[in-house]
CSV table of C-alpha atoms in Angstrom, one decimal:
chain,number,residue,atom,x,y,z
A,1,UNK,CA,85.5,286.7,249.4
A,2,UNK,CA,85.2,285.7,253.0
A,3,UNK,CA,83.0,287.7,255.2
A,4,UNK,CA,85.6,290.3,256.6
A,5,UNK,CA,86.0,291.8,253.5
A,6,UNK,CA,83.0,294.1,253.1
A,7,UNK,CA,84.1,297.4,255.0
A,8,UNK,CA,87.8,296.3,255.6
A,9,UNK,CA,90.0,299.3,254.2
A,10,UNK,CA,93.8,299.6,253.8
A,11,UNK,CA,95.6,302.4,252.5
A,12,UNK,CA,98.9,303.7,252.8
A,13,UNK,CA,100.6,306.8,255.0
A,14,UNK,CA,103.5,308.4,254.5
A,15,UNK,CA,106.0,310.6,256.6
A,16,UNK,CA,108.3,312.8,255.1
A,17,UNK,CA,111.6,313.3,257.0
A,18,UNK,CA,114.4,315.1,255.9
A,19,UNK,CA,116.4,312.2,254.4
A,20,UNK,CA,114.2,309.2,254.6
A,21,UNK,CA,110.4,308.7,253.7
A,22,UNK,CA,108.5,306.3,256.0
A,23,UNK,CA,106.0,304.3,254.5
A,24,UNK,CA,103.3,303.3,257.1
A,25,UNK,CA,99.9,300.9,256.3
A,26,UNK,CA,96.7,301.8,258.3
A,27,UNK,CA,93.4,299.5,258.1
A,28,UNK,CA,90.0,300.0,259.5
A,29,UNK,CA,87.3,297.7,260.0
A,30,UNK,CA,83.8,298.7,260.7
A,31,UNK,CA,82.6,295.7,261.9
A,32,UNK,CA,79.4,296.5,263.7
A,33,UNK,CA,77.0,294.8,261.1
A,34,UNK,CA,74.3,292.2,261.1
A,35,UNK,CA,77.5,290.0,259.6
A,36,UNK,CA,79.6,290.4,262.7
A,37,UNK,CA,79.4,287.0,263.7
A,38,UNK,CA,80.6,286.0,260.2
A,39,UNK,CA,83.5,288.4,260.2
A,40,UNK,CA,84.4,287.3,264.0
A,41,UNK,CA,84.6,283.3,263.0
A,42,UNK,CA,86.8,284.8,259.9
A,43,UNK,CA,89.1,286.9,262.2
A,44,UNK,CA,89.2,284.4,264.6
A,45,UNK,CA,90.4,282.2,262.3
A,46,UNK,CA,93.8,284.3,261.6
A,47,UNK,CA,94.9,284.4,265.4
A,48,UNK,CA,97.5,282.5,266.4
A,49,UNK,CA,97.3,279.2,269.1
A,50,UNK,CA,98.3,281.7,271.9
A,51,UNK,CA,96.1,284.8,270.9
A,52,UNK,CA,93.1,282.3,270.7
A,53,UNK,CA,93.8,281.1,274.2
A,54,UNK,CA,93.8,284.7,275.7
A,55,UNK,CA,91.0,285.4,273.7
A,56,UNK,CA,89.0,282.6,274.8
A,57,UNK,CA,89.6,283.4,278.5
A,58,UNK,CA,87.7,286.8,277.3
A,59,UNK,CA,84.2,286.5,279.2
A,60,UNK,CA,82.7,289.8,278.0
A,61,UNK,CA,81.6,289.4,274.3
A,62,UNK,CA,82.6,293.3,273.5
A,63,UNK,CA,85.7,292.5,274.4
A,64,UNK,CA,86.5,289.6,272.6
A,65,UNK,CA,85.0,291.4,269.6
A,66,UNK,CA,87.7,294.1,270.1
A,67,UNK,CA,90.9,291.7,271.1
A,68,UNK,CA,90.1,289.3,267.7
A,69,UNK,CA,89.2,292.9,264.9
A,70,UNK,CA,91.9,294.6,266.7
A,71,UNK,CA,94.7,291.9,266.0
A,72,UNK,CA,92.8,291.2,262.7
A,73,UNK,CA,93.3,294.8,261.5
A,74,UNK,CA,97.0,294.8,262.7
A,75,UNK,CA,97.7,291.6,260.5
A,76,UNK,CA,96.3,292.8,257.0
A,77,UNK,CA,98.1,296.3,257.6
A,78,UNK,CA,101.3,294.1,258.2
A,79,UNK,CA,100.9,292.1,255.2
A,80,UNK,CA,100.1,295.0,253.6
A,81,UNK,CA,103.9,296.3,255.0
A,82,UNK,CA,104.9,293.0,253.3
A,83,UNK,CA,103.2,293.8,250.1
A,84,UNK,CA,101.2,290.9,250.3
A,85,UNK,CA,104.1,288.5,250.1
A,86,UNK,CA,103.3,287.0,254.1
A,87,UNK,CA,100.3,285.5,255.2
A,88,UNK,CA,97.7,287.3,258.0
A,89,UNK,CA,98.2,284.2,260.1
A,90,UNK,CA,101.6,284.0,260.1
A,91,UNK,CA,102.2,287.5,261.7
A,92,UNK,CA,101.7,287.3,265.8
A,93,UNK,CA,100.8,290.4,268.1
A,94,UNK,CA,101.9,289.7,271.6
A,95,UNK,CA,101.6,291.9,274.7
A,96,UNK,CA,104.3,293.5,276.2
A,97,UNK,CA,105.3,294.1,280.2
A,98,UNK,CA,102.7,297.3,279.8
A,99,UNK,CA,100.0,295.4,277.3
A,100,UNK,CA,101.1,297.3,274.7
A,101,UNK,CA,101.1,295.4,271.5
A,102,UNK,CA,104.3,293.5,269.9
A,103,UNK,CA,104.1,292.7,266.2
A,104,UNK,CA,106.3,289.6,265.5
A,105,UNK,CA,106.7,289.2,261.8
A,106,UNK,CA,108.1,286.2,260.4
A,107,UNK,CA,110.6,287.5,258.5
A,108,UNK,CA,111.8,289.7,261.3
A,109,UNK,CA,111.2,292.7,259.2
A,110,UNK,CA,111.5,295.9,262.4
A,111,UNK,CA,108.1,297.2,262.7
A,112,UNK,CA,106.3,298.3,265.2
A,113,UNK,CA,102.1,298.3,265.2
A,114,UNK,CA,99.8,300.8,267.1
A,115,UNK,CA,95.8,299.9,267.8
A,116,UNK,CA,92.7,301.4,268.6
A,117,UNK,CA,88.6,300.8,268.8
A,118,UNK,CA,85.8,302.2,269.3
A,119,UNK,CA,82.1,301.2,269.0
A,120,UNK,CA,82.5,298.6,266.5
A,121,UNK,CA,85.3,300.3,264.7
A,122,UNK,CA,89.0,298.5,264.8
A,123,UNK,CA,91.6,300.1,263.3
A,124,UNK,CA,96.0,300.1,263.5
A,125,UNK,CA,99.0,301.2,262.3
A,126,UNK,CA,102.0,299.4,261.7
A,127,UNK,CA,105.2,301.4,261.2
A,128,UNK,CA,108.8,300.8,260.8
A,129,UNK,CA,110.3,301.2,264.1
A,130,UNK,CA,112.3,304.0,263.3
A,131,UNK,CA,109.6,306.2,263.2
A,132,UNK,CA,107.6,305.8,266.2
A,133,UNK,CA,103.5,306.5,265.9
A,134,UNK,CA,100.7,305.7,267.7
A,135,UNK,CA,96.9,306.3,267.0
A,136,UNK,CA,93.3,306.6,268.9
A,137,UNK,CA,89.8,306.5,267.8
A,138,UNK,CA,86.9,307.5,269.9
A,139,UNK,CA,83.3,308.1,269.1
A,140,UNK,CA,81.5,311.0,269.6
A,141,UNK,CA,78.6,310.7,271.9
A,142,UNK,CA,77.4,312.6,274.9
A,143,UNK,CA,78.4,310.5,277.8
A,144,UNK,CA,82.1,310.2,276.4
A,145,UNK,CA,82.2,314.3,275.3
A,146,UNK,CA,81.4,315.1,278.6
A,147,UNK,CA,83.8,312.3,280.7
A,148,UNK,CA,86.5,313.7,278.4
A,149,UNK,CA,85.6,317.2,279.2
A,150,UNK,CA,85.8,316.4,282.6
A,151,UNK,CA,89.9,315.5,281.8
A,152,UNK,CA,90.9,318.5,280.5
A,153,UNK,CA,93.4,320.7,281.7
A,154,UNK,CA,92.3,324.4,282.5
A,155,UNK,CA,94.6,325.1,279.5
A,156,UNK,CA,93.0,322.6,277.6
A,157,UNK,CA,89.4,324.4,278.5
A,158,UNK,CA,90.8,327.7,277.6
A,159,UNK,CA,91.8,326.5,274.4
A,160,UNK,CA,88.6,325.0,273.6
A,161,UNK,CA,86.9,328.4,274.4
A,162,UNK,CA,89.1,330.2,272.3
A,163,UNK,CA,88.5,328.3,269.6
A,164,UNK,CA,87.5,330.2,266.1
A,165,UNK,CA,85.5,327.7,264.8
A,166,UNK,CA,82.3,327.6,267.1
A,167,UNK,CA,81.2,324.2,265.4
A,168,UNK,CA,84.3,322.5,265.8
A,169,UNK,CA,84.0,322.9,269.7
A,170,UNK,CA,81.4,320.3,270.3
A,171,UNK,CA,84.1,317.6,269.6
A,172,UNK,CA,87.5,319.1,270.7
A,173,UNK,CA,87.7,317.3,273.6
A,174,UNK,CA,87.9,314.3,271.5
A,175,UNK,CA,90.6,315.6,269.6
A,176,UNK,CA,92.4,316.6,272.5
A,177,UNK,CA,91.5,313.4,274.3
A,178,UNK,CA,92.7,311.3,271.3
A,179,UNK,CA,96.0,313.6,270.6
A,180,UNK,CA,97.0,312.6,274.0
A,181,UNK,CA,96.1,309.1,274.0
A,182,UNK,CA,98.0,308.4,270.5
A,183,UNK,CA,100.8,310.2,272.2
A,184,UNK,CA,100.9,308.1,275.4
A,185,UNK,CA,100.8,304.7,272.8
A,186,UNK,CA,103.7,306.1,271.4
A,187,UNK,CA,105.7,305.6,274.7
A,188,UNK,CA,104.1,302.4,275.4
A,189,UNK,CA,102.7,303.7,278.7
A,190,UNK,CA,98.9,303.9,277.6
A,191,UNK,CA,97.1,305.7,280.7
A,192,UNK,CA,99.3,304.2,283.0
A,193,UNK,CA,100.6,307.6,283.8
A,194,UNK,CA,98.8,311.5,284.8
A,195,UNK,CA,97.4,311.9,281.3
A,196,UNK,CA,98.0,315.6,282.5
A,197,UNK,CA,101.9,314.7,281.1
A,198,UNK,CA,100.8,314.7,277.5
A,199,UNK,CA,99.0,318.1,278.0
A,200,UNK,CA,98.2,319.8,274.8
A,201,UNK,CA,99.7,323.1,274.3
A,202,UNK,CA,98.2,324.5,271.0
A,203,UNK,CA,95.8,323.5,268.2
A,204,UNK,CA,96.5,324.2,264.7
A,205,UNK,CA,93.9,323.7,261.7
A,206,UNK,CA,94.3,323.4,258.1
A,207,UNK,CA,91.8,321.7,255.1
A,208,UNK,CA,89.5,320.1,258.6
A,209,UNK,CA,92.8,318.6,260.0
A,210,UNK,CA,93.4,319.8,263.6
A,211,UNK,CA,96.8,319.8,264.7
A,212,UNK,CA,97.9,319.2,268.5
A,213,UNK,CA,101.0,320.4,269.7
A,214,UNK,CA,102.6,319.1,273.0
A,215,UNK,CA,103.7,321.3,276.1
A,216,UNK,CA,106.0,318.9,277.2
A,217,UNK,CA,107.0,316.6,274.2
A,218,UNK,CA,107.7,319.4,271.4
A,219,UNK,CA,109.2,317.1,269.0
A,220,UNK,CA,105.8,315.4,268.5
A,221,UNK,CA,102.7,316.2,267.5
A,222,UNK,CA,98.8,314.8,267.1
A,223,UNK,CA,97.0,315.6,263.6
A,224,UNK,CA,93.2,314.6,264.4
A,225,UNK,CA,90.3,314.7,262.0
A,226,UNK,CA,86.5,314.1,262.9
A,227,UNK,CA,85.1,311.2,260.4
A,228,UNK,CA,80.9,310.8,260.5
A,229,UNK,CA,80.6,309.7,264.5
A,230,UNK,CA,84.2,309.6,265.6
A,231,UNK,CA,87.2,311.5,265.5
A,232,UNK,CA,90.4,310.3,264.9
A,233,UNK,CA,94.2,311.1,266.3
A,234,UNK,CA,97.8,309.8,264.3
A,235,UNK,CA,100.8,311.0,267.1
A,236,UNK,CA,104.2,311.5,264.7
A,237,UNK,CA,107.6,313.1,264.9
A,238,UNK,CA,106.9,316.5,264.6
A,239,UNK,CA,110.2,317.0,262.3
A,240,UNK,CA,108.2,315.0,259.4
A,241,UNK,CA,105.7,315.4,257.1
A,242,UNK,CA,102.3,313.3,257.1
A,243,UNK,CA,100.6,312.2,253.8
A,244,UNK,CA,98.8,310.1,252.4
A,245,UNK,CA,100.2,308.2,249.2
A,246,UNK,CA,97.8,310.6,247.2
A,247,UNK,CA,99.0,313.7,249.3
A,248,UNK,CA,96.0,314.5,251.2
A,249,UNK,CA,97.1,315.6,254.7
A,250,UNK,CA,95.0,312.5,256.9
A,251,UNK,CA,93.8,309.2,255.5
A,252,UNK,CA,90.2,308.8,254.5
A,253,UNK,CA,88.5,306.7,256.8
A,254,UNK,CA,85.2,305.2,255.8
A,255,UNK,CA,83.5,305.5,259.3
A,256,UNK,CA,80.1,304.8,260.5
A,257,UNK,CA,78.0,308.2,259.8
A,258,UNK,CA,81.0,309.5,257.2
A,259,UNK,CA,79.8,310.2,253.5
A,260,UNK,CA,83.2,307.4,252.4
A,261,UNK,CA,80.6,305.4,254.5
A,262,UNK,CA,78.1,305.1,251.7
């Protein structure tokens, strides 16, 4: 097994709608190890001529590390879309007008691929692109709770307060930070615009999913969960239903300080 596969986790996610079911692939890769350097020459090694030349105009090694696990991750979850049948390397991710990523498949099959990272975690969604997603990851440390705190709307800060569970609101801004930021990839417009736009309206939570509702985009909504050190967001039409394959309501994500971990 070559060096990438320790830690690298596939699995898939579904989203009910009412006459079609979406099936979606999402892989994580936890690749802050003492084998990093292994798993980087292994990833490397699946780019393709052109995402090898931007990466090796990359000068900061952190980075580089998150360009090459990022577009690694995105390729394994689209050959997993493929059921196996297409190679990582033959799969490209380019970079649209906005630098949001473009998943050219070989066999033109229409999907669509949404990424995130995060202290040494790399992780993406590839969807078909009739049902438009997008993800974030963040961890959960004091410098970023408090610059995301610093974000909030005065809603969003009310909502916090109000929370009922008193534990959860050490890390709600991360969920609120990361509903919006999987939002905004949805529309391929990133932080390019007033984050304030994707302003959370309400927060739902059911078996440790929370669940973000929009004040201006009511047809989607965020479900997050917090995973060891980091919570994560999935952004989805708000007129389906997200499960995973096994029916659990968010996919299990074996992230640095989780118990799926080990």
């Amino acid at each position: 097994m070559m060096p990438i596969g320790e830690g690298l986790r596939t699995q898939v996610v579904q989203l009910q709608g009412s006459e079609s079911l979406y099936r979606c692939q999402l892989t994580v890769f936890a690749y802050d190890t003492p084998q990093v350097d292994a798993a980087y020459d292994a990833a490397y090694g699946c780019l393709s001529s052109a995402e090898r030349a931007y990466c090796d105009r990359l000068k900061v090694r952190k980075r580089a590390l998150e360009f090459t696990f990022g577009r690694y991750v995105a390729k394994e979850a689209a050959r997993a879309a493929a059921d196996g049948a297409l190679a990582r390397e033959s799969f490209e991710i380019r970079q649209g007008l906005f630098n949001q990523p473009i998943l050219v498949c070989p066999d033109g099959r229409d999907l669509e691929v949404s990424i995130a990272h995060s202290n040494g975690v790399a992780m993406a969604l590839v969807h078909p692109r009739a049902c438009p997603l997008g993800i974030d990851l963040e961890v959960l440390d004091g410098r970023t709770l408090s610059t995301m705190t610093e974000h909030l709307t005065e809603h969003e800060s009310a909502l916090m307060d109000r929370h009922p569970v008193a534990s959860d609101r050490s890390y709600l801004p991360a969920v609120i930070w990361t509903a919006k930021e999987s939002l905004s990839k949805v529309f391929k417009s990133g932080l390019l615009v007033p984050f304030d736009l994707f302003e959370v309206q309400s927060i739902s939570t059911r078996s440790e999913v929370m669940t973000s509702a929009f004040r201006s985009f009511s047809h989607y909504v965020a479900a997050s969960a917090r995973v060891g050190d980091f919570v994560a967001s999935i952004a989805y039409p708000k007129m389906t239903d997200l499960r995973t394959e096994s029916g659990a309501p968010f996919p299990s994500l074996a992230l640095p300080g989780s118990s799926q971990a080990g």
